[in-house]
Coordinates of C-alpha atoms in Angstrom, one line a residue:
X1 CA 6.3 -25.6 16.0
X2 CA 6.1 -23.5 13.4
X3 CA 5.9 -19.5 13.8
X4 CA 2.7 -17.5 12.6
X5 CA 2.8 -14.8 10.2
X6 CA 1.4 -11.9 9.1
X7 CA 2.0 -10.5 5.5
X8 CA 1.1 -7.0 4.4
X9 CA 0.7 -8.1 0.8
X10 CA 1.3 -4.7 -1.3
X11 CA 1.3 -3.6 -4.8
X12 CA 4.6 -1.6 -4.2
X13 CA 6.3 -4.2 -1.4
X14 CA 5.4 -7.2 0.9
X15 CA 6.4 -7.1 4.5
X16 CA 6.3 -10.2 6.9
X17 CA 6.1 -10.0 10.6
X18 CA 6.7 -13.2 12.2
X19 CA 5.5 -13.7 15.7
X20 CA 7.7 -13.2 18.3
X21 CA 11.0 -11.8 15.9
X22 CA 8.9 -8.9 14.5
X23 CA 9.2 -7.6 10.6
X24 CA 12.0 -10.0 9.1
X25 CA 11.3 -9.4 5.3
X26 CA 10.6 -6.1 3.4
X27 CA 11.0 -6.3 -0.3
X28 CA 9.7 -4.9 -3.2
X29 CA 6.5 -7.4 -4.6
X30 CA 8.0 -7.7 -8.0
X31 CA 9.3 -10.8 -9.6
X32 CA 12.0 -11.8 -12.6
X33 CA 11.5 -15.4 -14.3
X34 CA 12.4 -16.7 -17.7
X35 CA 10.2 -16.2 -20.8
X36 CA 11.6 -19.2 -22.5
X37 CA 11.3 -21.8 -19.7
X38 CA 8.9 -20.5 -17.2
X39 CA 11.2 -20.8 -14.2
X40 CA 11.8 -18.2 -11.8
X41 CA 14.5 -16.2 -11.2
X42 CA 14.6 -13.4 -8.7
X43 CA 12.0 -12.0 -5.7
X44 CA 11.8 -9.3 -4.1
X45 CA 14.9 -6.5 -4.3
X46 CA 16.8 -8.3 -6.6
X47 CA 14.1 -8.7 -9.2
X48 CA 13.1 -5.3 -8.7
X49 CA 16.9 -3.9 -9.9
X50 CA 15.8 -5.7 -13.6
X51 CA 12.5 -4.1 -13.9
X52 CA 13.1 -2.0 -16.9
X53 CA 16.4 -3.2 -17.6
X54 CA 16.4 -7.0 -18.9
X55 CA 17.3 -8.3 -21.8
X56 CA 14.7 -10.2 -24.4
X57 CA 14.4 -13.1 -22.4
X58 CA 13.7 -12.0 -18.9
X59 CA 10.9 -10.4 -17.5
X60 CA 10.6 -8.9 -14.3
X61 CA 6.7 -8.1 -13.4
X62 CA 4.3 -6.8 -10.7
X63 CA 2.0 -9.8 -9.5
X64 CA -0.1 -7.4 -7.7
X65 CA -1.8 -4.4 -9.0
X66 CA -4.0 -2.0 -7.2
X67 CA -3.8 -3.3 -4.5
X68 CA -5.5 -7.1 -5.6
X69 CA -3.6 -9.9 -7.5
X70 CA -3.5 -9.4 -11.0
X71 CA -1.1 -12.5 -11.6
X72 CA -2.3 -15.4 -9.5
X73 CA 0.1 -17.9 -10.2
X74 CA 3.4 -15.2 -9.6
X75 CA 1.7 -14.0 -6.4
X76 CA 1.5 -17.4 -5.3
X77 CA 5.1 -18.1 -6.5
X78 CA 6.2 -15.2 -4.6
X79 CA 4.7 -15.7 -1.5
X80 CA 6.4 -19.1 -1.7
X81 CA 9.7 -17.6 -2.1
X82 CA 8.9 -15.1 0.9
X83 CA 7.2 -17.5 3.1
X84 CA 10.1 -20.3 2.4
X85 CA 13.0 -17.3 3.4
X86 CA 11.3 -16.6 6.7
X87 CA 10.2 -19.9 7.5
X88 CA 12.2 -21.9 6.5
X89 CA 11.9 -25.8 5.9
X90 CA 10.0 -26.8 8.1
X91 CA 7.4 -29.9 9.1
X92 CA 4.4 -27.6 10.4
X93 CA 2.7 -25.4 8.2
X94 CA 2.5 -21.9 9.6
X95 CA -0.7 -19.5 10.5
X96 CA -0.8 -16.5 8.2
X97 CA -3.0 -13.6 8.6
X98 CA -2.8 -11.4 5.4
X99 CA -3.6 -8.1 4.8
X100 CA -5.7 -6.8 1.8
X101 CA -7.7 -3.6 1.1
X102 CA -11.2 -3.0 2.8
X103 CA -12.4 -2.9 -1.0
X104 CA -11.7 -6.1 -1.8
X105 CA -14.4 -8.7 -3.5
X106 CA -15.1 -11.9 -2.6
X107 CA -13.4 -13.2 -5.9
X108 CA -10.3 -11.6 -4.9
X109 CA -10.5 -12.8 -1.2
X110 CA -10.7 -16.2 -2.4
X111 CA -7.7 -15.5 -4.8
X112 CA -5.7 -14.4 -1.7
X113 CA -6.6 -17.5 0.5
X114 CA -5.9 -19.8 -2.1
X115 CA -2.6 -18.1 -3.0
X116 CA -1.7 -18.6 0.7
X117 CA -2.4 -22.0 1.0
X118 CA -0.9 -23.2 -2.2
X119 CA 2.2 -21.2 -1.2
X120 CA 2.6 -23.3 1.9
X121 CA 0.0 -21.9 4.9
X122 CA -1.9 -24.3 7.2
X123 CA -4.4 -21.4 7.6
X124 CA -5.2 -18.5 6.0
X125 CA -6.4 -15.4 7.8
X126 CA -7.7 -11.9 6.5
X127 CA -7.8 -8.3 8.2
X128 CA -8.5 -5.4 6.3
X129 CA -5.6 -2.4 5.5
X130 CA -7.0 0.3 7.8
X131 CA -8.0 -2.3 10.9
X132 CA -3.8 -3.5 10.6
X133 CA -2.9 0.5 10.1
X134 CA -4.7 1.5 13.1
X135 CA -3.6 -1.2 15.7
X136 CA -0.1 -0.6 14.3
X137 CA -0.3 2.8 15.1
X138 CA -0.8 2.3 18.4
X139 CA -5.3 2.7 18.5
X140 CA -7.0 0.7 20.8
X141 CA -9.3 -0.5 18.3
X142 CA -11.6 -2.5 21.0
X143 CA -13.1 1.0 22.9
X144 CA -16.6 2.2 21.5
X145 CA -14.6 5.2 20.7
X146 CA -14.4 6.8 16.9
X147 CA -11.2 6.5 15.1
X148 CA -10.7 7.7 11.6
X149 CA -7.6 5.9 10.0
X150 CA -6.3 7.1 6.3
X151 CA -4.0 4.5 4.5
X152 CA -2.0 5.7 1.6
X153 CA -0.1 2.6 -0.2
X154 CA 1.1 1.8 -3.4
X155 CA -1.9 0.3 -5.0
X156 CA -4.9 1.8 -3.1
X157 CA -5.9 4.7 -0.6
X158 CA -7.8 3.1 2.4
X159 CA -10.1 5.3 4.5
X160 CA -11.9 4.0 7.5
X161 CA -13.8 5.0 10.2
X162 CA -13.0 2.0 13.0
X163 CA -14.8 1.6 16.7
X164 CA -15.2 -1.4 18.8
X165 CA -13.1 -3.7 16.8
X166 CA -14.8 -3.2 13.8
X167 CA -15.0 -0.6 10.6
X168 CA -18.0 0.9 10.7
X169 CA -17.9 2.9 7.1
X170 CA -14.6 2.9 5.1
X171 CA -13.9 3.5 1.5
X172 CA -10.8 2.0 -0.9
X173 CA -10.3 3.4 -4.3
X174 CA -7.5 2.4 -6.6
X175 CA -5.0 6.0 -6.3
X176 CA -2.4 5.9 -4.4
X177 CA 1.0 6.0 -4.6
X178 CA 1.5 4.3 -8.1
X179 CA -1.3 7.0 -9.1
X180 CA 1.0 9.9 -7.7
X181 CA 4.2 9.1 -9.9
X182 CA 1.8 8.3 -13.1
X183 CA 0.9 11.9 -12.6
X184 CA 4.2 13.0 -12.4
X185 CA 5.6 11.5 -15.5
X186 CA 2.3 12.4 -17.4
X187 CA 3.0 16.0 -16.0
X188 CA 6.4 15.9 -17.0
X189 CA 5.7 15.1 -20.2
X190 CA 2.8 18.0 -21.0
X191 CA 5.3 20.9 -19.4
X192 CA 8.5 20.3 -20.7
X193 CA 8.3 17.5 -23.1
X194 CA 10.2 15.4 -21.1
X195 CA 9.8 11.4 -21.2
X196 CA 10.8 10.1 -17.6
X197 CA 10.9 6.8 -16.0
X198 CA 9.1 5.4 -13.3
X199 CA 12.0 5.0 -11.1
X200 CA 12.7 9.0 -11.8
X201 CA 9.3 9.7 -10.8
X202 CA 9.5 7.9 -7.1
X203 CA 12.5 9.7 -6.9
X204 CA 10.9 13.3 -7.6
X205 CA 8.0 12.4 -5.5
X206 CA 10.5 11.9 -2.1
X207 CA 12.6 14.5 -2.7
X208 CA 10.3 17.8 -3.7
X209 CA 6.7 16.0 -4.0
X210 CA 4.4 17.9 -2.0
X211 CA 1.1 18.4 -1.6
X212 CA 0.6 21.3 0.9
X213 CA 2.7 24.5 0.0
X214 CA 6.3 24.4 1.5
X215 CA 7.9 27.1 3.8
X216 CA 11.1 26.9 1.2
X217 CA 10.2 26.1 -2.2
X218 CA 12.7 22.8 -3.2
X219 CA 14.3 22.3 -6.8
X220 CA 15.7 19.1 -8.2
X221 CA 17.3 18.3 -12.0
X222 CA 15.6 15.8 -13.6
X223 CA 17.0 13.9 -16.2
X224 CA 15.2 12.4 -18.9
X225 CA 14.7 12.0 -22.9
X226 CA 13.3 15.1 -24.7
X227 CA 10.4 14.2 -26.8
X228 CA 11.0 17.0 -29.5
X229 CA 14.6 16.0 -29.9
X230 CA 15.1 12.4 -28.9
X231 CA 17.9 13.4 -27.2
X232 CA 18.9 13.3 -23.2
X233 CA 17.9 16.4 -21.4
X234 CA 17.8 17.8 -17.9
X235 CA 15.1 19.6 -16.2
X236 CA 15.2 21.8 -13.3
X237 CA 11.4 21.0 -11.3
X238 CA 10.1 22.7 -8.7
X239 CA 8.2 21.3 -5.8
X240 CA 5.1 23.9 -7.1
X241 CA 5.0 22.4 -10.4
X242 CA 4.8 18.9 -7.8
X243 CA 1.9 20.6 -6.1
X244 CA 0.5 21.1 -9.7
X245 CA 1.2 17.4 -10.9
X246 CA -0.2 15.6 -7.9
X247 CA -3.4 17.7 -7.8
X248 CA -6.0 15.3 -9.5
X249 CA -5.2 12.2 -7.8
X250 CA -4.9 14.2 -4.5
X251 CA -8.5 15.4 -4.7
X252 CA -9.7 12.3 -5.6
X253 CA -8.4 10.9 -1.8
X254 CA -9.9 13.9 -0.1
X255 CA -13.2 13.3 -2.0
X256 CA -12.6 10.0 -0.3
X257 CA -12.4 11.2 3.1
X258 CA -14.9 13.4 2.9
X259 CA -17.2 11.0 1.8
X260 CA -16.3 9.0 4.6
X261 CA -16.7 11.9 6.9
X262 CA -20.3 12.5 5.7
X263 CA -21.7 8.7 5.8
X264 CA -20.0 8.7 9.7
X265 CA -22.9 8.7 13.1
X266 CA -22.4 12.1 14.1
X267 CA -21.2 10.2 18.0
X268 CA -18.5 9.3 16.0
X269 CA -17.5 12.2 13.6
X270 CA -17.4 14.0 17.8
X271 CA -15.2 11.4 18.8
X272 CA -13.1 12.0 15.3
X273 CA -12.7 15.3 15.9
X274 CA -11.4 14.7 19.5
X275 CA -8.9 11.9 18.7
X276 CA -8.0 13.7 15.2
X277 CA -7.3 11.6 12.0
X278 CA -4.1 9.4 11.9
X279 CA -2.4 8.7 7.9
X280 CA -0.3 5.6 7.2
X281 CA 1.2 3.9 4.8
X282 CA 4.3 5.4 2.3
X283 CA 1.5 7.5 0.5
X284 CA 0.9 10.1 3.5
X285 CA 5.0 10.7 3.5
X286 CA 4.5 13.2 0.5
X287 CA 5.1 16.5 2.0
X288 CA 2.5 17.9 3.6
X289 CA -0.4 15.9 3.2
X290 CA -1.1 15.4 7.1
X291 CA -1.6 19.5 6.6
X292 CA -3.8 19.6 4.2
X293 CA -6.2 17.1 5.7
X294 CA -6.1 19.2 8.3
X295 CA -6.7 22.4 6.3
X296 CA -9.2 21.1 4.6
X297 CA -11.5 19.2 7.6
X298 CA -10.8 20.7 10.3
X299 CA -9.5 17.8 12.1
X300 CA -5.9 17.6 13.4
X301 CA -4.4 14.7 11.4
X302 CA -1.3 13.5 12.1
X303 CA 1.5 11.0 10.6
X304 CA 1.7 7.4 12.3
X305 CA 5.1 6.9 13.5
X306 CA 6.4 3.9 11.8
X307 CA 4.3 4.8 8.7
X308 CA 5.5 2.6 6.5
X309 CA 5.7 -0.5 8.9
X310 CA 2.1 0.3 10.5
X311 CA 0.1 -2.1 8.7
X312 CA 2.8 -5.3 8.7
X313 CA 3.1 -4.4 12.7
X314 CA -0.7 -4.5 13.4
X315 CA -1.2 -7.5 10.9
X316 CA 1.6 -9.1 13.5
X317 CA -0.2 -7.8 16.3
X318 CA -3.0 -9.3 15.5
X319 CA -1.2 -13.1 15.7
X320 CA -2.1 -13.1 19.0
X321 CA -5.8 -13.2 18.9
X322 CA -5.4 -15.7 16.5
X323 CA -7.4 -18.1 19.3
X324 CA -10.1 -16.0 18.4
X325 CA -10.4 -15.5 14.6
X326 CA -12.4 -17.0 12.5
X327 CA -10.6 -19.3 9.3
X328 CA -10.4 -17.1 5.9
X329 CA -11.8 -13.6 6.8
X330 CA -11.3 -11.4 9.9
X331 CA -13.7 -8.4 10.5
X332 CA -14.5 -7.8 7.3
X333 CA -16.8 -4.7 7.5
X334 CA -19.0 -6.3 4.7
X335 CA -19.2 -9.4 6.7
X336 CA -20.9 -7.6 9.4
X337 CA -23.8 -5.8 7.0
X338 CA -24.2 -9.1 5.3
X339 CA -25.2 -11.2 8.6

């Protein structure tokens, strides 16, 4: 018989849980194929080494951006790829519950659904970001009891408010992690006249990023072309002037949460308070971030554990109320408000 799965399809990587061997696959959603001919190349890690490096004839691209499929056929391709490696060749089909943002349209649901199927599914299941992030952190999702989950990815921040199985108000907007290192080299750029890559940027972002300030400021040299000169040039950077860089996206997530906050039932915004606000995803990992949601709501937020793996765990998790699931959407919050 073949195995379920559940895919946490992101704009920065896809991970794949498979029932009863946990997360087998975690690679970088980014794909390498031929100009000329069409055909495919490389998935994953190894497609992600020529992104900015390939000659005239290869291109390595993002299928997904902000968190949605921007390249249907290469998402489907890669799934394929993905699916194929974990499954393997095999008579059944399998289940797959995928994961996408609680933002998402109907046009893109469908795109996601069909991408699944065409990549080799029997079904196609849906559960939205924050519901995965807060069952793979460990939240009893099913009590009439308030939890506020925030989900930093790649592509998009997703903030929901979740009781009895169910979001009952959430927001998604399109800054997240990409948005973090955009600022960065944009920053970079204004202060010191310095042209750096997006790999630099990720790489500036874990090592002195922050967003709340440290007990020890943090320097790094930054190497990059000098846009006066033309010329290579290094740059010592501060993780203030990372405070500095990050600060418009970073507002716009805690306008978010706020937001959130102030639509909530006030039963619930007691039981928020109580249970405190838990952040997922490789966004909340910048320094300090759990602190300043704290400092700024008054809510004790905290860090999942696995932060990074929450939402591929609880999209596994969720495999085994598969019984119970209805084909092509799961608890879609705009399901409920529609019906």
């Amino acid at each position: 018989m073949a195995k379920d799965i559940g895919i946490d399809l992101g704009t920065a990587s896809v991970l794949v849980f498979v029932r009863g061997k946990g997360i087998v696959l975690n690679e970088p959603s980014v794909v390498a194929l031929d100009k000329n001919t069409g055909k495919l190349l490389k998935v994953g890690e190894e497609a992600q080494a020529m992104l900015g490096r390939t000659p005239g004839n290869i291109i390595a691209i993002r299928p997904l951006r902000e968190g949605v499929i921007s390249d249907y056929d290469m998402t489907e391709r890669m799934l394929k790829e993905f699916i194929h490696k974990v499954a393997g060749v095999s008579v059944f089909k399998p289940r797959v519950i995928i994961c996408v943002p609680s933002g998402i349209t109907e046009v893109e649901e469908r795109a996601v659904i069909d991408a699944g199927i065409s990549a080799g599914a029997r079904k196609v299941y849906l559960i939205e970001e924050p519901v995965a992030a807060a069952i793979g952190a460990g939240i009893d999702i099913a009590k009439p009891d308030g939890h506020m989950v925030v989900d930093i990815g790649g592509g998009t921040a997703d903030i929901a408010v979740i009781s009895l199985g169910g979001v009952v108000e959430s927001a998604s907007i399109k800054i997240a992690g990409d948005q973090l290192n955009e600022a960065v080299v944009k920053y970079m750029r204004r202060k010191h006249n310095l042209l750096v890559g997006e790999r630099t940027a990720e790489e500036m972002k874990k090592q002195i990023g922050c967003v709340f300030p440290k007990d020890e400021e943090e320097v790094m040299d930054v190497k990059g072309r000098c846009l006066l000169t033309g010329l290579p040039k290094v740059v010592a950077v501060s993780s203030t002037e990372m405070m500095d860089a990050f600060e418009e996206p970073v507002e716009r997530i805690m306008e978010a949460i706020h937001s959130v906050l102030e639509r909530t039932p006030p039963e619930l915004v007691a039981d928020i308070s109580t249970n405190g606000i838990v952040m997922t995803g490789g966004g909340s990992l910048v320094s300090g971030f759990d602190k300043l949601v704290t400092a700024r709501t008054g809510i004790h937020t905290a860090i999942a554990d696995d932060a990074i793996s929450c939402v591929a765990l609880g999209t596994g998790m969720s495999l085994e109320t598969l019984g119970n699931m209805q084909e092509g959407t799961m608890n879609l919050s705009r399901r409920k408000q529609m019906s």
